[in-house]
Amino acid sequence: MAGHAALAVHPASGHGAAARVAGRVAERLRAGVDRLDLLVANTVEESRALMHSSAAAGLDLLVVLGGDGAAHQGVQFCAGRDVRLGLVPAGTGNDFARALGIPDDPLAAADAILSGSERRVDLGRVGEAWFGTVLCAGFDALVSERANRLRWPSGPRRYDLAIVAELAAFRPKPLRVRTEHTTLELEATMVAVGNTTFYGGGIPICPDARPDDGLFDVTLVGRASRTELVRMLPRLRAGRHLGHPAVRTLRAREVVLDGADWPAYADGEPQGMLPRTITCVPGALRLAGAQADQTR
């Protein structure tokens, strides 16, 4: 493998894990490319500016070292461009990398990128933003909003604590879900529009989602009491929630969500308030080092 690559490092990812492994990942990548730019960014604005600077010099490959927030920025840059994206997971969630079969070990992930394997994957689009994993609204988006404000604990435990805190205040609301096939109006607890399977640090909210079929998997949870939600959580962690009476699923290329004054989150990042129109864009991203889908 040769060409011009950039390694975007988000030092705070994984409570400093990205910073600790950055030197070894850079050394591994330099052995397989003609040029490697090291882009160290502490803010979204810095990250975007550095990526565009490298692109002006003829970038072939952008490797992102960090978690899902860092991957989200890489997706914004590479989507629709002739620049491949490589993911080296070093965050607390790593849901996009997990769904794509990318090794957990950063050096193994770097080796996979250098192997030359490539996969075209779909992305979701909401407004001007792209996303690779799941867009959610309702209870789970409010949980994400609360989890983002917490400084302790880390990883999935932070998400669990946010769930407990949010349960006290949450009430189901009327929601309208429109797709190219149907329109549903219901009292809803939450909705998740999945390009891939996981969110919230490994929760398989859309267990049958595939990133290369040109469709979203939509998981809807209707009216549910606090007690029912608490009882559903273990099933959710195990991907067995689809059999619950309050849960239904859809598959669609485009989803319009409106009716409830809920925030929307995609890849764990805020996407404004409903209404939102979400579109699946087939093959929008060239992904380096990802495994082909082995589940079919």
Short mmCIF file of N, CA and C in Angstrom, two decimals, residues 170-280:
data_model
loop_
_atom_site.label_atom_id
_atom_site.label_comp_id
_atom_site.label_asym_id
_atom_site.label_seq_id
_atom_site.Cartn_x
_atom_site.Cartn_y
_atom_site.Cartn_z
N PHE A 170 -39.15 10.91 32.40
CA PHE A 170 -39.60 10.67 31.02
C PHE A 170 -41.08 10.32 30.95
N ARG A 171 -41.74 10.81 29.87
CA ARG A 171 -43.11 10.44 29.54
C ARG A 171 -43.19 10.15 28.04
N PRO A 172 -43.92 9.10 27.63
CA PRO A 172 -44.13 8.86 26.19
C PRO A 172 -44.84 10.04 25.54
N LYS A 173 -44.61 10.22 24.23
CA LYS A 173 -45.21 11.33 23.50
C LYS A 173 -45.71 10.85 22.13
N PRO A 174 -46.69 11.59 21.56
CA PRO A 174 -47.17 11.23 20.22
C PRO A 174 -46.05 11.40 19.19
N LEU A 175 -45.91 10.42 18.32
CA LEU A 175 -44.86 10.44 17.30
C LEU A 175 -45.45 9.98 15.97
N ARG A 176 -45.05 10.67 14.91
CA ARG A 176 -45.42 10.24 13.56
C ARG A 176 -44.16 9.77 12.84
N VAL A 177 -44.23 8.57 12.27
CA VAL A 177 -43.10 7.98 11.55
C VAL A 177 -43.55 7.71 10.12
N ARG A 178 -42.94 8.38 9.18
CA ARG A 178 -43.29 8.19 7.78
C ARG A 178 -42.11 7.60 7.01
N THR A 179 -42.38 6.58 6.20
CA THR A 179 -41.38 6.00 5.31
C THR A 179 -41.95 5.97 3.90
N GLU A 180 -41.18 5.45 2.97
CA GLU A 180 -41.69 5.33 1.60
C GLU A 180 -42.80 4.30 1.49
N HIS A 181 -42.99 3.51 2.56
CA HIS A 181 -44.00 2.45 2.52
C HIS A 181 -45.22 2.72 3.37
N THR A 182 -45.06 3.46 4.47
CA THR A 182 -46.14 3.55 5.45
C THR A 182 -46.02 4.80 6.30
N THR A 183 -47.11 5.12 7.00
CA THR A 183 -47.11 6.17 8.01
C THR A 183 -47.70 5.60 9.29
N LEU A 184 -46.99 5.78 10.39
CA LEU A 184 -47.45 5.31 11.68
C LEU A 184 -47.60 6.50 12.62
N GLU A 185 -48.68 6.50 13.40
CA GLU A 185 -48.86 7.49 14.46
C GLU A 185 -49.10 6.72 15.75
N LEU A 186 -48.28 7.00 16.77
CA LEU A 186 -48.35 6.23 18.00
C LEU A 186 -47.84 7.04 19.18
N GLU A 187 -48.22 6.59 20.37
CA GLU A 187 -47.60 7.07 21.59
C GLU A 187 -46.28 6.32 21.72
N ALA A 188 -45.18 7.03 21.67
CA ALA A 188 -43.87 6.38 21.57
C ALA A 188 -42.97 6.73 22.75
N THR A 189 -42.12 5.78 23.05
CA THR A 189 -41.08 5.97 24.06
C THR A 189 -39.76 6.37 23.41
N MET A 190 -39.47 5.75 22.26
CA MET A 190 -38.22 6.04 21.56
C MET A 190 -38.27 5.46 20.16
N VAL A 191 -37.37 5.95 19.32
CA VAL A 191 -37.20 5.42 17.97
C VAL A 191 -35.71 5.44 17.64
N ALA A 192 -35.24 4.38 17.01
CA ALA A 192 -33.84 4.30 16.57
C ALA A 192 -33.81 3.93 15.11
N VAL A 193 -33.07 4.72 14.32
CA VAL A 193 -32.92 4.49 12.88
C VAL A 193 -31.50 4.02 12.66
N GLY A 194 -31.32 2.74 12.36
CA GLY A 194 -30.00 2.13 12.34
C GLY A 194 -29.44 1.86 10.96
N ASN A 195 -28.28 2.46 10.69
CA ASN A 195 -27.48 2.05 9.53
C ASN A 195 -26.65 0.83 9.90
N THR A 196 -26.19 0.79 11.15
CA THR A 196 -25.50 -0.36 11.71
C THR A 196 -26.20 -0.76 13.01
N THR A 197 -25.66 -1.75 13.69
CA THR A 197 -26.36 -2.41 14.79
C THR A 197 -26.33 -1.66 16.11
N PHE A 198 -25.16 -1.11 16.48
CA PHE A 198 -24.92 -0.72 17.87
C PHE A 198 -25.00 0.77 18.12
N TYR A 199 -25.37 1.09 19.39
CA TYR A 199 -25.16 2.43 19.93
C TYR A 199 -24.97 2.32 21.43
N GLY A 200 -24.62 3.44 22.08
CA GLY A 200 -24.51 3.46 23.52
C GLY A 200 -23.45 2.55 24.10
N GLY A 201 -22.37 2.28 23.36
CA GLY A 201 -21.29 1.45 23.88
C GLY A 201 -21.56 -0.04 23.77
N GLY A 202 -22.18 -0.46 22.64
CA GLY A 202 -22.36 -1.89 22.39
C GLY A 202 -23.77 -2.40 22.54
N ILE A 203 -24.77 -1.53 22.67
CA ILE A 203 -26.16 -1.97 22.75
C ILE A 203 -26.67 -2.25 21.33
N PRO A 204 -27.10 -3.48 21.04
CA PRO A 204 -27.55 -3.83 19.68
C PRO A 204 -29.01 -3.42 19.45
N ILE A 205 -29.25 -2.13 19.38
CA ILE A 205 -30.61 -1.61 19.28
C ILE A 205 -31.28 -2.01 17.97
N CYS A 206 -30.52 -2.13 16.90
CA CYS A 206 -31.03 -2.57 15.59
C CYS A 206 -30.26 -3.82 15.18
N PRO A 207 -30.53 -4.97 15.81
CA PRO A 207 -29.65 -6.14 15.68
C PRO A 207 -29.52 -6.70 14.27
N ASP A 208 -30.49 -6.42 13.40
CA ASP A 208 -30.44 -6.96 12.04
C ASP A 208 -29.93 -5.95 11.01
N ALA A 209 -29.51 -4.76 11.45
CA ALA A 209 -29.06 -3.73 10.51
C ALA A 209 -27.78 -4.15 9.81
N ARG A 210 -27.69 -3.84 8.52
CA ARG A 210 -26.52 -4.13 7.70
C ARG A 210 -26.08 -2.84 7.01
N PRO A 211 -24.78 -2.55 6.99
CA PRO A 211 -24.33 -1.27 6.45
C PRO A 211 -24.13 -1.25 4.94
N ASP A 212 -24.60 -2.27 4.25
CA ASP A 212 -24.39 -2.28 2.79
C ASP A 212 -25.62 -2.78 2.04
N ASP A 213 -26.82 -2.63 2.64
CA ASP A 213 -28.03 -3.11 1.98
C ASP A 213 -28.91 -1.99 1.45
N GLY A 214 -28.46 -0.73 1.62
CA GLY A 214 -29.23 0.40 1.11
C GLY A 214 -30.48 0.73 1.91
N LEU A 215 -30.62 0.15 3.11
CA LEU A 215 -31.82 0.35 3.92
C LEU A 215 -31.46 0.59 5.38
N PHE A 216 -32.30 1.35 6.06
CA PHE A 216 -32.24 1.47 7.51
C PHE A 216 -33.07 0.35 8.14
N ASP A 217 -32.66 -0.08 9.33
CA ASP A 217 -33.53 -0.84 10.21
C ASP A 217 -34.03 0.14 11.27
N VAL A 218 -35.34 0.21 11.45
CA VAL A 218 -35.94 1.15 12.39
C VAL A 218 -36.56 0.36 13.54
N THR A 219 -36.15 0.69 14.76
CA THR A 219 -36.71 0.07 15.96
C THR A 219 -37.56 1.10 16.69
N LEU A 220 -38.85 0.79 16.86
CA LEU A 220 -39.79 1.67 17.52
C LEU A 220 -40.25 1.04 18.83
N VAL A 221 -40.23 1.81 19.89
CA VAL A 221 -40.78 1.36 21.17
C VAL A 221 -41.98 2.24 21.48
N GLY A 222 -43.15 1.62 21.57
CA GLY A 222 -44.38 2.35 21.84
C GLY A 222 -44.49 2.74 23.30
N ARG A 223 -45.72 2.99 23.73
CA ARG A 223 -45.93 3.39 25.13
C ARG A 223 -45.43 2.29 26.07
N ALA A 224 -44.61 2.70 27.01
CA ALA A 224 -44.08 1.75 28.00
C ALA A 224 -43.91 2.48 29.32
N SER A 225 -44.25 1.81 30.39
CA SER A 225 -44.09 2.39 31.72
C SER A 225 -42.62 2.33 32.14
N ARG A 226 -42.31 3.02 33.23
CA ARG A 226 -40.95 2.95 33.75
C ARG A 226 -40.58 1.51 34.11
N THR A 227 -41.52 0.81 34.71
CA THR A 227 -41.25 -0.58 35.09
C THR A 227 -40.97 -1.44 33.87
N GLU A 228 -41.77 -1.24 32.82
CA GLU A 228 -41.55 -2.01 31.60
C GLU A 228 -40.20 -1.69 30.97
N LEU A 229 -39.81 -0.41 31.00
CA LEU A 229 -38.51 -0.04 30.44
C LEU A 229 -37.37 -0.69 31.21
N VAL A 230 -37.48 -0.68 32.53
CA VAL A 230 -36.44 -1.30 33.35
C VAL A 230 -36.34 -2.79 33.05
N ARG A 231 -37.48 -3.45 32.89
CA ARG A 231 -37.48 -4.88 32.59
C ARG A 231 -36.95 -5.17 31.19
N MET A 232 -37.09 -4.19 30.30
CA MET A 232 -36.64 -4.39 28.92
C MET A 232 -35.13 -4.25 28.78
N LEU A 233 -34.48 -3.53 29.69
CA LEU A 233 -33.06 -3.22 29.53
C LEU A 233 -32.17 -4.45 29.39
N PRO A 234 -32.33 -5.50 30.21
CA PRO A 234 -31.47 -6.68 30.01
C PRO A 234 -31.67 -7.32 28.64
N ARG A 235 -32.91 -7.31 28.14
CA ARG A 235 -33.17 -7.85 26.81
C ARG A 235 -32.52 -6.98 25.74
N LEU A 236 -32.52 -5.67 25.99
CA LEU A 236 -31.91 -4.74 25.05
C LEU A 236 -30.41 -5.00 24.93
N ARG A 237 -29.75 -5.18 26.06
CA ARG A 237 -28.30 -5.45 26.06
C ARG A 237 -27.96 -6.72 25.29
N ALA A 238 -28.89 -7.69 25.31
CA ALA A 238 -28.65 -8.98 24.66
C ALA A 238 -29.21 -9.03 23.24
N GLY A 239 -29.82 -7.94 22.78
CA GLY A 239 -30.40 -7.92 21.44
C GLY A 239 -31.67 -8.74 21.33
N ARG A 240 -32.37 -8.96 22.47
CA ARG A 240 -33.58 -9.78 22.46
C ARG A 240 -34.85 -8.94 22.65
N HIS A 241 -34.74 -7.64 22.49
CA HIS A 241 -35.87 -6.76 22.73
C HIS A 241 -36.90 -6.77 21.62
N LEU A 242 -36.55 -7.27 20.44
CA LEU A 242 -37.47 -7.21 19.31
C LEU A 242 -38.73 -8.04 19.55
N GLY A 243 -38.68 -8.99 20.46
CA GLY A 243 -39.85 -9.80 20.76
C GLY A 243 -40.78 -9.18 21.79
N HIS A 244 -40.43 -8.02 22.34
CA HIS A 244 -41.27 -7.37 23.34
C HIS A 244 -42.53 -6.81 22.68
N PRO A 245 -43.71 -6.92 23.33
CA PRO A 245 -44.95 -6.43 22.71
C PRO A 245 -44.95 -4.95 22.35
N ALA A 246 -44.16 -4.13 23.06
CA ALA A 246 -44.13 -2.69 22.77
C ALA A 246 -43.21 -2.33 21.61
N VAL A 247 -42.45 -3.30 21.10
CA VAL A 247 -41.44 -3.03 20.08
C VAL A 247 -41.92 -3.48 18.70
N ARG A 248 -41.70 -2.64 17.71
CA ARG A 248 -41.93 -3.04 16.32
C ARG A 248 -40.78 -2.52 15.46
N THR A 249 -40.59 -3.13 14.32
CA THR A 249 -39.48 -2.76 13.44
C THR A 249 -39.98 -2.48 12.03
N LEU A 250 -39.22 -1.64 11.35
CA LEU A 250 -39.48 -1.30 9.95
C LEU A 250 -38.15 -1.33 9.20
N ARG A 251 -38.24 -1.40 7.88
CA ARG A 251 -37.06 -1.20 7.03
C ARG A 251 -37.43 -0.16 5.98
N ALA A 252 -36.53 0.80 5.76
CA ALA A 252 -36.87 1.90 4.87
C ALA A 252 -35.62 2.58 4.36
N ARG A 253 -35.76 3.26 3.21
CA ARG A 253 -34.68 4.07 2.65
C ARG A 253 -34.72 5.50 3.20
N GLU A 254 -35.92 5.96 3.54
CA GLU A 254 -36.07 7.31 4.08
C GLU A 254 -37.08 7.27 5.22
N VAL A 255 -36.77 8.00 6.28
CA VAL A 255 -37.64 8.04 7.45
C VAL A 255 -37.82 9.51 7.85
N VAL A 256 -39.08 9.89 8.05
CA VAL A 256 -39.40 11.23 8.55
C VAL A 256 -40.00 11.08 9.93
N LEU A 257 -39.40 11.75 10.92
CA LEU A 257 -39.87 11.70 12.30
C LEU A 257 -40.40 13.08 12.69
N ASP A 258 -41.65 13.13 13.15
CA ASP A 258 -42.17 14.40 13.64
C ASP A 258 -43.28 14.14 14.66
N GLY A 259 -43.78 15.23 15.25
CA GLY A 259 -44.87 15.13 16.20
C GLY A 259 -44.44 15.32 17.64
N ALA A 260 -43.25 14.87 18.01
CA ALA A 260 -42.75 15.00 19.38
C ALA A 260 -41.62 16.03 19.42
N ASP A 261 -41.55 16.77 20.52
CA ASP A 261 -40.49 17.77 20.66
C ASP A 261 -39.26 17.13 21.31
N TRP A 262 -38.71 16.14 20.61
CA TRP A 262 -37.56 15.39 21.09
C TRP A 262 -36.28 15.83 20.40
N PRO A 263 -35.16 15.78 21.09
CA PRO A 263 -33.87 15.93 20.39
C PRO A 263 -33.53 14.66 19.62
N ALA A 264 -32.73 14.81 18.58
CA ALA A 264 -32.21 13.66 17.83
C ALA A 264 -30.70 13.60 17.99
N TYR A 265 -30.18 12.39 18.12
CA TYR A 265 -28.74 12.17 18.21
C TYR A 265 -28.35 11.13 17.17
N ALA A 266 -27.22 11.34 16.49
CA ALA A 266 -26.70 10.36 15.54
C ALA A 266 -25.21 10.19 15.80
N ASP A 267 -24.75 8.94 15.86
CA ASP A 267 -23.36 8.65 16.26
C ASP A 267 -23.05 9.28 17.61
N GLY A 268 -24.08 9.47 18.44
CA GLY A 268 -23.88 10.08 19.75
C GLY A 268 -23.73 11.59 19.71
N GLU A 269 -23.94 12.20 18.53
CA GLU A 269 -23.78 13.65 18.37
C GLU A 269 -25.14 14.30 18.14
N PRO A 270 -25.38 15.49 18.72
CA PRO A 270 -26.69 16.15 18.58
C PRO A 270 -26.98 16.56 17.13
N GLN A 271 -28.25 16.35 16.72
CA GLN A 271 -28.68 16.68 15.37
C GLN A 271 -29.93 17.56 15.38
N GLY A 272 -30.10 18.35 16.42
CA GLY A 272 -31.24 19.24 16.49
C GLY A 272 -32.49 18.53 16.99
N MET A 273 -33.60 19.20 16.88
CA MET A 273 -34.88 18.70 17.36
C MET A 273 -35.72 18.16 16.20
N LEU A 274 -36.66 17.25 16.53
CA LEU A 274 -37.62 16.82 15.52
C LEU A 274 -38.49 18.01 15.13
N PRO A 275 -38.96 18.04 13.86
CA PRO A 275 -38.92 16.96 12.86
C PRO A 275 -37.56 16.84 12.18
N ARG A 276 -37.25 15.60 11.76
CA ARG A 276 -36.03 15.28 11.05
C ARG A 276 -36.35 14.31 9.92
N THR A 277 -35.70 14.52 8.79
CA THR A 277 -35.78 13.59 7.66
C THR A 277 -34.45 12.88 7.54
N ILE A 278 -34.47 11.55 7.54
CA ILE A 278 -33.25 10.74 7.55
C ILE A 278 -33.22 9.88 6.30
N THR A 279 -32.15 9.96 5.55
CA THR A 279 -32.04 9.25 4.27
C THR A 279 -30.83 8.33 4.27
N CYS A 280 -31.02 7.10 3.77
CA CYS A 280 -29.91 6.17 3.60
C CYS A 280 -29.26 6.40 2.24
#
